[in-house]
C-alpha cells in the first residue's frame, strides 16, 4: 500500500509541476499581449488628443466666423426693423402680436440704444417713432406687471420684471409694485403694526419677483417712513405742539418709541450693506424738527406743571406762600434765632399743618420720572447727561427748595419760644414727613437719574448738588430739633413752676403725708413720655438716640436745677426721692444709658436729703457719689431744712 501511495504521490507531483510550467507560460504570453494593448491605447490617446485639438481649433474658427455672422444677421434684422420705422409702417409680426411682447421689447430696446447714436437732424422722425414705440411697450409691460400682481401670478411678474430691468421705466415698475403692495394694508388703526406685517409679507415674495430684492424692500420701507409714518407723526404732533405741551410730549415719546420699535423689527430683513444707518436716517428725517428743541419744551412744561401742582396744594390749604429768607433784617433775625434760640418777634401759628404732602411729592416725582424716560429716549446720546441734569435741577428747585425747604422754614418760624404757654410742637411731624419725602427723592435719584449720567462728568455735579441740598436741610432740621427740644424743656419748666409748691417738700404736717409723688412730677412725666413717643415715631435710625439723648440730658439738668430751689424736711426729702424715682422710671423710656445713669446719680444725691447726719460721709463715699465734685454734694446737703454749717460740716467732711 505504501508503494502504491508513493507512486500516486509522485505522479501527482509531476503533473502539478507540468501544469505550473504551463500556467507560467500563459502568464508571460498575457503580459506580452497587455504591453501591446497598452501601446495601442497610448497611440489611440495621442490620436484622440490630436483630433480634439483639431476640433477645438476648427470650433474656434467656426465661432470666429459664426459670431460675426450672427451679429450680421442680428444687425440685418435690426436694420429691417429700423427700415419699418423709417417707412412708418410696422409690418413685422413681432410688433403686432401681443404674445410676442417680450421679443418686441428686446428689439425696441436695442433700436432705442442705436437711435441715441444717430444724428438728430437727419433721423429726428425715426428717433421719435422708436422712442414712442419704446414708451408704448414700456407702458404695456408695466400694465402687464400690474395685472399679474393683482392676479397674484408671481412667475409672470418675474418674467415681466426681468424684461423691464433694461428699460428706463424699471424704477416705475418697482413703484407700481410698492404702491399695490400697500393697497388694503392699512385697514387697521395701528399704522406701525400694519407696516411690520406688510414688510414681512413683501419680504417673503420680493425675492421671487425681482433680481435685486433688497433694493426693492428698502425702497418700500423708505416709502412707508417718508409717506405713511411721517404724515401720521405730523398730523398728531402739529395739532398739539403749541396748544397742549403735555399731550405733545406724550405723543412725541409714544410715536418715537413705536417708530424705533418698528425699525428694530425691520432689522431682521436684508436691506443692503448698512441697514442700521439707513433706518436711523429715515427716523431722523421724520423727527429732527421735533427733537431739536425737545428739552426746551420738556423743561418748560415740567416747570409749569410743578408750579401748578404746588400752587394747587397751597390753595387747598388756603395758604399764601410767605417770602422766607428774603435777606436784610429778616435774614439777620433768623440767624440770631438759630444760634441763640432768642424769641425775636412773634412766631406764626400753623395750626398743626406741616405744609408737606406725600401726594404732592408723588405727583412731582411722577412727572419727573416721565421726563427722565422721555429724555432717555428722545435725547441725542451726547446731550443725554446735560439734559438729564436740567430735569434734575428742576426737581431740586420745586421739590427740595419750593416744597421741603419752604416747609422747614415755616416749621422753624412756627416753633414757639421756650417761655410760651401751652405751646403745640409740630416740628417733629415736619421732620418725619421730610425724612420720608427725601427717601423717595433719593430713590428716584438712584433709579432714574443715575443710569443717564453714570458715565459722564455730570455725575459728579449731580452728586455735589444732592450733597449740598442734604447738608442745607440737615442744618435746618438740626436747628429746628434743637429749638423744639429747648421748647419742650421750657414747657416742663412751666409745669414745674405752676404745679410745684414749696410746701411739697416741707409739709406742715410731716406725719400726714399720703401722696407717693407730687402733682408736678406726675404732669412732667406724662408730658415727657408723650414727647419721647413723638420723637420715636418721627425719626429713625441713630437720629432717635441722638435726639433722645439731648432731650434726656436737658431734662436731667432741668430737674437738677429745679430741686436746687427748695429746702427739704425729712418727709419732704422722701417725697423728693419718690419724685426722682418717678423721673428715673420715665428716663428708662429713653433707652439711653447715659440718661439713666444721670438720674441714678441724681437719685443717690437725693438720699443726702434724708440720711442721718452721722451717715453722710458713708453715703458720699458710696459707688454713685464717690466720683462727684464735693461742691455738688455740699450743695445738696445745704438743701436740708436741718442744715447748720457748723453742725453738718463735721459729718460731711
mmCIF file of N, CA, C and O in Angstrom, residues 161-230:
data_model
loop_
_atom_site.group_PDB
_atom_site.id
_atom_site.type_symbol
_atom_site.label_atom_id
_atom_site.label_comp_id
_atom_site.label_asym_id
_atom_site.label_seq_id
_atom_site.Cartn_x
_atom_site.Cartn_y
_atom_site.Cartn_z
ATOM 1 N N UNK A 161 -40.717 91.630 -15.022
ATOM 2 C CA UNK A 161 -39.708 92.434 -14.316
ATOM 3 C C UNK A 161 -38.334 92.222 -14.927
ATOM 4 O O UNK A 161 -37.537 93.174 -15.035
ATOM 5 N N UNK A 162 -38.042 90.975 -15.357
ATOM 6 C CA UNK A 162 -36.747 90.704 -15.983
ATOM 7 C C UNK A 162 -36.610 91.462 -17.302
ATOM 8 O O UNK A 162 -35.529 91.958 -17.639
ATOM 9 N N UNK A 163 -37.719 91.568 -18.069
ATOM 10 C CA UNK A 163 -37.683 92.315 -19.336
ATOM 11 C C UNK A 163 -37.525 93.814 -19.051
ATOM 12 O O UNK A 163 -36.729 94.511 -19.696
ATOM 13 N N UNK A 164 -38.254 94.313 -18.089
ATOM 14 C CA UNK A 164 -38.214 95.742 -17.769
ATOM 15 C C UNK A 164 -36.899 96.174 -17.121
ATOM 16 O O UNK A 164 -36.617 97.374 -17.032
ATOM 17 N N UNK A 165 -36.111 95.216 -16.671
ATOM 18 C CA UNK A 165 -34.868 95.541 -15.987
ATOM 19 C C UNK A 165 -33.967 96.429 -16.838
ATOM 20 O O UNK A 165 -33.235 97.275 -16.311
ATOM 21 N N UNK A 166 -34.018 96.249 -18.203
ATOM 22 C CA UNK A 166 -33.149 97.015 -19.101
ATOM 23 C C UNK A 166 -33.819 98.290 -19.589
ATOM 24 O O UNK A 166 -33.218 99.026 -20.375
ATOM 25 N N UNK A 167 -35.056 98.515 -19.174
ATOM 26 C CA UNK A 167 -35.768 99.729 -19.592
ATOM 27 C C UNK A 167 -35.587 100.826 -18.541
ATOM 28 O O UNK A 167 -35.342 100.567 -17.368
ATOM 29 N N UNK A 168 -35.763 102.046 -19.004
ATOM 30 C CA UNK A 168 -35.678 103.178 -18.080
ATOM 31 C C UNK A 168 -36.830 103.170 -17.078
ATOM 32 O O UNK A 168 -36.716 103.703 -15.984
ATOM 33 N N UNK A 169 -37.934 102.577 -17.451
ATOM 34 C CA UNK A 169 -39.110 102.554 -16.592
ATOM 35 C C UNK A 169 -39.102 101.451 -15.558
ATOM 36 O O UNK A 169 -40.131 101.197 -14.921
ATOM 37 N N UNK A 170 -37.930 100.814 -15.364
ATOM 38 C CA UNK A 170 -37.864 99.744 -14.371
ATOM 39 C C UNK A 170 -38.199 100.277 -12.972
ATOM 40 O O UNK A 170 -38.901 99.628 -12.192
ATOM 41 N N UNK A 171 -37.699 101.472 -12.670
ATOM 42 C CA UNK A 171 -37.981 102.055 -11.353
ATOM 43 C C UNK A 171 -39.478 102.320 -11.184
ATOM 44 O O UNK A 171 -40.023 102.202 -10.077
ATOM 45 N N UNK A 172 -40.151 102.660 -12.290
ATOM 46 C CA UNK A 172 -41.589 102.869 -12.232
ATOM 47 C C UNK A 172 -42.306 101.553 -11.927
ATOM 48 O O UNK A 172 -43.314 101.526 -11.212
ATOM 49 N N UNK A 173 -41.755 100.469 -12.470
ATOM 50 C CA UNK A 173 -42.303 99.133 -12.189
ATOM 51 C C UNK A 173 -42.203 98.834 -10.693
ATOM 52 O O UNK A 173 -43.147 98.325 -10.083
ATOM 53 N N UNK A 174 -41.061 99.174 -10.098
ATOM 54 C CA UNK A 174 -40.875 98.974 -8.661
ATOM 55 C C UNK A 174 -41.868 99.833 -7.872
ATOM 56 O O UNK A 174 -42.463 99.376 -6.892
ATOM 57 N N UNK A 175 -42.068 101.080 -8.337
ATOM 58 C CA UNK A 175 -43.015 101.973 -7.659
ATOM 59 C C UNK A 175 -44.437 101.411 -7.708
ATOM 60 O O UNK A 175 -45.181 101.479 -6.719
ATOM 61 N N UNK A 176 -44.786 100.869 -8.873
ATOM 62 C CA UNK A 176 -46.120 100.261 -9.016
ATOM 63 C C UNK A 176 -46.270 99.101 -8.043
ATOM 64 O O UNK A 176 -47.297 98.951 -7.371
ATOM 65 N N UNK A 177 -45.220 98.277 -7.967
ATOM 66 C CA UNK A 177 -45.245 97.134 -7.063
ATOM 67 C C UNK A 177 -45.431 97.599 -5.614
ATOM 68 O O UNK A 177 -46.252 97.054 -4.859
ATOM 69 N N UNK A 178 -44.674 98.641 -5.232
ATOM 70 C CA UNK A 178 -44.730 99.153 -3.860
ATOM 71 C C UNK A 178 -46.114 99.725 -3.554
ATOM 72 O O UNK A 178 -46.687 99.476 -2.482
ATOM 73 N N UNK A 179 -46.665 100.487 -4.493
ATOM 74 C CA UNK A 179 -47.980 101.102 -4.266
ATOM 75 C C UNK A 179 -49.072 100.056 -4.141
ATOM 76 O O UNK A 179 -49.970 100.157 -3.301
ATOM 77 N N UNK A 180 -48.993 99.026 -5.025
ATOM 78 C CA UNK A 180 -50.032 97.991 -4.981
ATOM 79 C C UNK A 180 -49.902 97.120 -3.731
ATOM 80 O O UNK A 180 -50.900 96.608 -3.219
ATOM 81 N N UNK A 181 -48.667 96.963 -3.249
ATOM 82 C CA UNK A 181 -48.481 96.192 -2.007
ATOM 83 C C UNK A 181 -49.216 96.840 -0.844
ATOM 84 O O UNK A 181 -49.708 96.166 0.065
ATOM 85 N N UNK A 182 -49.267 98.169 -0.849
ATOM 86 C CA UNK A 182 -49.841 98.900 0.271
ATOM 87 C C UNK A 182 -51.356 99.049 0.189
ATOM 88 O O UNK A 182 -51.977 99.530 1.146
ATOM 89 N N UNK A 183 -51.938 98.640 -0.938
ATOM 90 C CA UNK A 183 -53.388 98.735 -1.070
ATOM 91 C C UNK A 183 -54.057 97.761 -0.103
ATOM 92 O O UNK A 183 -53.807 96.559 -0.140
ATOM 93 N N UNK A 184 -54.869 98.290 0.798
ATOM 94 C CA UNK A 184 -55.573 97.449 1.761
ATOM 95 C C UNK A 184 -54.732 97.004 2.937
ATOM 96 O O UNK A 184 -55.187 96.209 3.764
ATOM 97 N N UNK A 185 -53.471 97.494 3.018
ATOM 98 C CA UNK A 185 -52.597 97.066 4.114
ATOM 99 C C UNK A 185 -52.808 97.881 5.375
ATOM 100 O O UNK A 185 -52.324 97.511 6.449
ATOM 101 N N UNK A 186 -53.505 99.022 5.267
ATOM 102 C CA UNK A 186 -53.649 99.921 6.410
ATOM 103 C C UNK A 186 -55.111 100.072 6.825
ATOM 104 O O UNK A 186 -55.580 101.157 7.121
ATOM 105 N N UNK A 187 -55.803 98.946 6.856
ATOM 106 C CA UNK A 187 -57.205 98.982 7.257
ATOM 107 C C UNK A 187 -57.343 99.116 8.766
ATOM 108 O O UNK A 187 -58.291 99.705 9.269
ATOM 109 N N UNK A 188 -56.360 98.564 9.528
ATOM 110 C CA UNK A 188 -56.398 98.684 10.986
ATOM 111 C C UNK A 188 -55.871 100.053 11.396
ATOM 112 O O UNK A 188 -55.163 100.728 10.652
ATOM 113 N N UNK A 189 -56.176 100.425 12.660
ATOM 114 C CA UNK A 189 -55.807 101.761 13.145
ATOM 115 C C UNK A 189 -54.304 101.879 13.389
ATOM 116 O O UNK A 189 -53.724 102.940 13.196
ATOM 117 N N UNK A 190 -53.654 100.780 13.801
ATOM 118 C CA UNK A 190 -52.238 100.820 14.186
ATOM 119 C C UNK A 190 -51.349 100.791 12.949
ATOM 120 O O UNK A 190 -51.103 99.742 12.359
ATOM 121 N N UNK A 191 -50.846 101.958 12.560
ATOM 122 C CA UNK A 191 -50.037 102.068 11.342
ATOM 123 C C UNK A 191 -48.711 101.330 11.484
ATOM 124 O O UNK A 191 -48.174 100.787 10.506
ATOM 125 N N UNK A 192 -48.172 101.257 12.695
ATOM 126 C CA UNK A 192 -46.869 100.624 12.891
ATOM 127 C C UNK A 192 -46.979 99.106 12.780
ATOM 128 O O UNK A 192 -46.125 98.464 12.152
ATOM 129 N N UNK A 193 -48.014 98.531 13.364
ATOM 130 C CA UNK A 193 -48.220 97.094 13.246
ATOM 131 C C UNK A 193 -48.550 96.729 11.800
ATOM 132 O O UNK A 193 -48.061 95.716 11.272
ATOM 133 N N UNK A 194 -49.369 97.545 11.154
ATOM 134 C CA UNK A 194 -49.690 97.299 9.743
ATOM 135 C C UNK A 194 -48.440 97.313 8.885
ATOM 136 O O UNK A 194 -48.270 96.478 7.978
ATOM 137 N N UNK A 195 -47.551 98.262 9.138
ATOM 138 C CA UNK A 195 -46.310 98.369 8.356
ATOM 139 C C UNK A 195 -45.425 97.153 8.559
ATOM 140 O O UNK A 195 -44.824 96.642 7.601
ATOM 141 N N UNK A 196 -45.329 96.665 9.811
ATOM 142 C CA UNK A 196 -44.494 95.490 10.096
ATOM 143 C C UNK A 196 -45.034 94.253 9.377
ATOM 144 O O UNK A 196 -44.272 93.484 8.768
ATOM 145 N N UNK A 197 -46.358 94.074 9.424
ATOM 146 C CA UNK A 197 -46.979 92.922 8.744
ATOM 147 C C UNK A 197 -46.771 93.016 7.240
ATOM 148 O O UNK A 197 -46.462 92.018 6.571
ATOM 149 N N UNK A 198 -46.935 94.218 6.677
ATOM 150 C CA UNK A 198 -46.739 94.426 5.235
ATOM 151 C C UNK A 198 -45.314 94.073 4.821
ATOM 152 O O UNK A 198 -45.104 93.362 3.824
ATOM 153 N N UNK A 199 -44.331 94.548 5.573
ATOM 154 C CA UNK A 199 -42.930 94.282 5.226
ATOM 155 C C UNK A 199 -42.602 92.795 5.327
ATOM 156 O O UNK A 199 -41.825 92.265 4.517
ATOM 157 N N UNK A 200 -43.182 92.109 6.304
ATOM 158 C CA UNK A 200 -42.956 90.667 6.411
ATOM 159 C C UNK A 200 -43.528 89.925 5.207
ATOM 160 O O UNK A 200 -42.898 89.007 4.661
ATOM 161 N N UNK A 201 -44.720 90.353 4.769
ATOM 162 C CA UNK A 201 -45.338 89.700 3.610
ATOM 163 C C UNK A 201 -44.536 89.962 2.335
ATOM 164 O O UNK A 201 -44.272 89.044 1.549
ATOM 165 N N UNK A 202 -44.132 91.210 2.135
ATOM 166 C CA UNK A 202 -43.374 91.555 0.927
ATOM 167 C C UNK A 202 -42.014 90.867 0.932
ATOM 168 O O UNK A 202 -41.529 90.415 -0.105
ATOM 169 N N UNK A 203 -41.407 90.753 2.099
ATOM 170 C CA UNK A 203 -40.086 90.128 2.193
ATOM 171 C C UNK A 203 -40.112 88.678 1.722
ATOM 172 O O UNK A 203 -39.129 88.171 1.163
ATOM 173 N N UNK A 204 -41.254 87.995 1.923
ATOM 174 C CA UNK A 204 -41.364 86.596 1.512
ATOM 175 C C UNK A 204 -41.462 86.438 -0.009
ATOM 176 O O UNK A 204 -41.029 85.422 -0.553
ATOM 177 N N UNK A 205 -42.039 87.440 -0.734
ATOM 178 C CA UNK A 205 -42.264 87.262 -2.166
ATOM 179 C C UNK A 205 -41.357 88.097 -3.058
ATOM 180 O O UNK A 205 -41.222 87.807 -4.243
ATOM 181 N N UNK A 206 -40.713 89.137 -2.493
ATOM 182 C CA UNK A 206 -39.960 90.047 -3.352
ATOM 183 C C UNK A 206 -38.780 89.342 -4.026
ATOM 184 O O UNK A 206 -38.394 89.679 -5.149
ATOM 185 N N UNK A 207 -38.188 88.342 -3.348
ATOM 186 C CA UNK A 207 -37.068 87.612 -3.946
ATOM 187 C C UNK A 207 -37.487 86.767 -5.130
ATOM 188 O O UNK A 207 -36.663 86.444 -6.000
ATOM 189 N N UNK A 208 -38.773 86.389 -5.192
ATOM 190 C CA UNK A 208 -39.276 85.588 -6.316
ATOM 191 C C UNK A 208 -39.651 86.450 -7.512
ATOM 192 O O UNK A 208 -39.935 85.917 -8.593
ATOM 193 N N UNK A 209 -39.667 87.780 -7.340
ATOM 194 C CA UNK A 209 -40.109 88.670 -8.420
ATOM 195 C C UNK A 209 -38.951 89.463 -9.014
ATOM 196 O O UNK A 209 -38.803 89.528 -10.241
ATOM 197 N N UNK A 210 -38.104 90.021 -8.169
ATOM 198 C CA UNK A 210 -37.053 90.927 -8.636
ATOM 199 C C UNK A 210 -35.674 90.300 -8.444
ATOM 200 O O UNK A 210 -35.457 89.497 -7.533
ATOM 201 N N UNK A 211 -34.765 90.722 -9.301
ATOM 202 C CA UNK A 211 -33.394 90.211 -9.214
ATOM 203 C C UNK A 211 -32.604 90.919 -8.109
ATOM 204 O O UNK A 211 -31.545 90.452 -7.716
ATOM 205 N N UNK A 212 -33.079 92.065 -7.667
ATOM 206 C CA UNK A 212 -32.413 92.812 -6.585
ATOM 207 C C UNK A 212 -33.425 93.080 -5.460
ATOM 208 O O UNK A 212 -33.819 94.224 -5.222
ATOM 209 N N UNK A 213 -33.857 92.041 -4.734
ATOM 210 C CA UNK A 213 -34.949 92.191 -3.757
ATOM 211 C C UNK A 213 -34.624 93.149 -2.610
ATOM 212 O O UNK A 213 -35.505 93.842 -2.106
ATOM 213 N N UNK A 214 -33.344 93.198 -2.183
ATOM 214 C CA UNK A 214 -33.011 94.069 -1.048
ATOM 215 C C UNK A 214 -33.240 95.545 -1.377
ATOM 216 O O UNK A 214 -33.669 96.333 -0.522
ATOM 217 N N UNK A 215 -32.994 95.933 -2.639
ATOM 218 C CA UNK A 215 -33.207 97.325 -3.042
ATOM 219 C C UNK A 215 -34.699 97.655 -3.060
ATOM 220 O O UNK A 215 -35.127 98.730 -2.619
ATOM 221 N N UNK A 216 -35.496 96.714 -3.579
ATOM 222 C CA UNK A 216 -36.944 96.926 -3.654
ATOM 223 C C UNK A 216 -37.539 97.027 -2.240
ATOM 224 O O UNK A 216 -38.357 97.918 -1.952
ATOM 225 N N UNK A 217 -37.116 96.121 -1.344
ATOM 226 C CA UNK A 217 -37.638 96.136 0.024
ATOM 227 C C UNK A 217 -37.227 97.423 0.743
ATOM 228 O O UNK A 217 -38.020 98.023 1.480
ATOM 229 N N UNK A 218 -35.988 97.859 0.517
ATOM 230 C CA UNK A 218 -35.526 99.105 1.134
ATOM 231 C C UNK A 218 -36.342 100.295 0.635
ATOM 232 O O UNK A 218 -36.669 101.210 1.395
ATOM 233 N N UNK A 219 -36.687 100.269 -0.658
ATOM 234 C CA UNK A 219 -37.474 101.362 -1.225
ATOM 235 C C UNK A 219 -38.894 101.360 -0.645
ATOM 236 O O UNK A 219 -39.478 102.422 -0.399
ATOM 237 N N UNK A 220 -39.447 100.169 -0.427
ATOM 238 C CA UNK A 220 -40.765 100.069 0.199
ATOM 239 C C UNK A 220 -40.728 100.663 1.608
ATOM 240 O O UNK A 220 -41.603 101.453 1.995
ATOM 241 N N UNK A 221 -39.710 100.290 2.393
ATOM 242 C CA UNK A 221 -39.586 100.792 3.761
ATOM 243 C C UNK A 221 -39.404 102.313 3.755
ATOM 244 O O UNK A 221 -40.000 103.028 4.572
ATOM 245 N N UNK A 222 -38.604 102.812 2.819
ATOM 246 C CA UNK A 222 -38.412 104.256 2.707
ATOM 247 C C UNK A 222 -39.736 104.960 2.405
ATOM 248 O O UNK A 222 -40.041 106.016 2.969
ATOM 249 N N UNK A 223 -40.523 104.360 1.530
ATOM 250 C CA UNK A 223 -41.825 104.927 1.190
ATOM 251 C C UNK A 223 -42.756 104.938 2.407
ATOM 252 O O UNK A 223 -43.466 105.919 2.654
ATOM 253 N N UNK A 224 -42.728 103.833 3.192
ATOM 254 C CA UNK A 224 -43.576 103.756 4.391
ATOM 255 C C UNK A 224 -43.197 104.860 5.377
ATOM 256 O O UNK A 224 -44.051 105.557 5.927
ATOM 257 N N UNK A 225 -41.895 105.031 5.615
ATOM 258 C CA UNK A 225 -41.439 106.026 6.588
ATOM 259 C C UNK A 225 -41.729 107.446 6.113
ATOM 260 O O UNK A 225 -42.219 108.281 6.883
ATOM 261 N N UNK A 226 -41.396 107.731 4.850
ATOM 262 C CA UNK A 226 -41.480 109.112 4.359
ATOM 263 C C UNK A 226 -42.905 109.544 4.025
ATOM 264 O O UNK A 226 -43.169 110.751 3.942
ATOM 265 N N UNK A 227 -43.800 108.594 3.809
ATOM 266 C CA UNK A 227 -45.169 108.952 3.439
ATOM 267 C C UNK A 227 -46.135 108.659 4.588
ATOM 268 O O UNK A 227 -46.739 109.571 5.170
ATOM 269 N N UNK A 228 -46.241 107.384 4.928
ATOM 270 C CA UNK A 228 -47.243 106.976 5.908
ATOM 271 C C UNK A 228 -46.912 107.479 7.317
ATOM 272 O O UNK A 228 -47.711 108.180 7.955
ATOM 273 N N UNK A 229 -45.723 107.090 7.797
ATOM 274 C CA UNK A 229 -45.379 107.417 9.186
ATOM 275 C C UNK A 229 -45.183 108.915 9.367
ATOM 276 O O UNK A 229 -45.639 109.503 10.359
ATOM 277 N N UNK A 230 -44.520 109.559 8.412
ATOM 278 C CA UNK A 230 -44.279 111.000 8.548
ATOM 279 C C UNK A 230 -45.590 111.788 8.582
ATOM 280 O O UNK A 230 -45.742 112.720 9.366
#
